[in-house]
Structure formats: C-alpha cells, structure tokens
Amino acid sequence: MSRQSLRYAVIAAITAALALAVALPGSPVQSAPNRSAAAPTRIMPLGDSITAGPGCWRALLWNQLQTAGYSNIDFVGSTSDGGGCNYGFSYDGDHEGHGGFSAVGIADNNQLPPWLSAARPDVVVVHLGTNDLWGGWQSMETILAAFTKLVGQMRANNPTMKIIVSQIIPHHGCATCPTDTITLNSRIPGWAAGLTTAQSPIVVVDQWTGFNAATDTGDGVHPNDSGFRKMANRFYPALAQVLGGTAPPSPSTSPTPSATPTPSPSTPPPGNGWCTATYRVVSQWPGGFQGEMSVRNDTTTATTAWTATVNLGNGQQISQAWNATATQTGTTVTARNLSWNGGLTPGGSTSFGFLASSTGTNPAPVVGCAVS
C-alpha cells in the first residue's frame, strides 16, 4: 500500500470510529447551542360580534395576562381588530370573531376546521350562542349539538385542546331572548361535564351572573366598556389557570345571580375623600375561591387614585389579582389602582378581582377603601 493510500485509510478509520461513537447508546453528545425558547401558547378567541367588533374584552384580557406575567402567549385567528381598543396599551388583536355568526351556522357549514388549521390554537375561548337564540326558533338540543360538533372539530385539530366555553352575557335583542339565554346557560355546565376529558378539558365561565344588560351593553346585546371589563375579569382566572395547567371547577347549573352584597361604607384616613367598598364571592370551590371588590367614588370631585383593603379572617391567601396591584400582610390585603383605572368621576366606580386559597369556611371579610 502506498504512503498516500495508507494516509487515506487511517483517515477513513478515524471517521468510522467517530461515527460509531456517536451512534452507540449512552455515548456523550454535546448539546446543540442556541436552543429555541418554548413556543408561545396560541389562544383563539372564537365568537360572533361580541368577540369581533370591537370585542375589547380581548384587549383587556391580553393586558391582564401580560401584567400577571403570562407573556409567552399569542392570540390567533384569521382576522384582527387593528388595535382599535384604545386603552393606552398595545395588545394582540388577532381573533376568530365574526359578526352575525351562530354556533349552528358555523357547525353546519364546517367553517371551523379551516380556521383551526390556519391558526393552530392550543386554547380556544368561546362566546357563542347569542345569534342562535334570535327569534326563539332554534331548539336547545340543536344548539348544544352544534357545540358538540365544534368541540369534536377542535379535538380533531389538536387532541389536547383546552376549551373555555361561556355561559353567555344577557341577551335582550328579542322578546324570547332573555328567557332563552337563561335556559341555554343552565344547560351548558351539564353539557360540558359530559364532554370534558383530562387531555382536553372544557372549562365553563359564567359570563351571565352580575352582567346587567341595561348598564353593561349599549343596545341590550353588545357590551359597552363596563361590559367588556366584566367579561375580561371573568375570562382571566379561567384562562390563567388553564395556562398554569389547572382548570378551575365549572359553575353551578343555575345562572341565577347571587344576591348583591350590602356595600360596606368605609371611613377614610385623614386627607382622603369618602368612598364605598363592596365585596362579593364570584365563585367558590374546595380549597379556593374568586373574589371581586368594587370601589365607588362618593365625593363631588374626580379622583386620581384609590386604595382598598380586604381583611381576610380565616387563613385565606391571595394568589393572583387583576385590575389592581395587591399585596397581603398577615390577614390584610391592600389593593391599589393601576395607571389606567385610578381616575373615578363623582359617583363612578371600578372593580378588581382576585383568586385566593381557603381552608374550611370562607367568611365575608371586612373591607374598606380610600380615594384621593
């Protein structure tokens, strides 16, 4: 063998040995540099005009998630509102809301599968059914069958799809709509319980209780700003827990609102004006609950800031809050306004919500507030 041939043979042997070392099980392999970060969770808001235009609950929900640290998310859908909700912050305007669409129409025309294929969501947030109830001609069985078909299409696209379904906001667009809304909402939790799975949970969000069609919509159907804020506040804890891997329990089968708690007037510290603090439990489950507190400006001048206190008396611990910055010291939770909701006109009010753990009983707390 020539010297040059010998050199080639040695090189070939070394190359083969290296290849064998890489192929052998248990051989150390150097990690690839610059590994990509985890892909964002893709969230599709799905609905009709309440989602589409302007659908500003989506902007408020996006901001709540970002503020709470859920930054690795992507709202997806075939359309966008172009950033038309002017709250002073940027947000992801992509969505799958279509004015005038119904659950039955979307299901019958198989419109959802191509939307899913294009958007590839991990989570779908649904507020559908308003247009299905118009005129009272469609049966509840037909509407729920459409919901079932849509869920099947979601899971065909992604077997681990997380699905958040609304008990819809009050509907006063026709004579039969208010009563039919209550009937549909009462059926949704049982329907969801029959379809939910550990791999693809269906979480029901009560958008009906506490929503006033007279004050939270402009026309008895479409939310105004206060309505959008209520919707975002209801969607946020459910979506936050889904993103964290734990779905909250579904609400009761009855959409009847709980009695409005008696406001607890507060005595403000010197130098602050008067205000009224009102507290209620939105929903409760073993080991936890969702609370909501409202602050009303009872002075004759506009405020620039407010502070609220909640004195929890049985070991409850707040884990998350939205629409306020909240801290807990011992049994006392102190909440302060954010940059965009501190200003209250005379008689104006705002609200914030929170999630908390509880053990045993969950007595009503002592609440207070101050404005300046």
PDB file of C-alpha atoms in Angstrom, residues 82 117 144 152 312 344 349:
ATOM      1  CA  GLY A  82     -56.312  46.532  14.111  1.00  0.00           C
ATOM      2  CA  SER A 117     -55.814  24.644  10.520  1.00  0.00           C
ATOM      3  CA  LEU A 144     -75.868  22.059  22.053  1.00  0.00           C
ATOM      4  CA  GLY A 152     -65.059  17.442  18.099  1.00  0.00           C
ATOM      5  CA  LEU A 312     -59.476  38.057  55.491  1.00  0.00           C
ATOM      6  CA  LEU A 344     -63.057  57.975  39.089  1.00  0.00           C
ATOM      7  CA  SER A 349     -66.769  53.055  40.293  1.00  0.00           C
TER       8      SER A 349
END
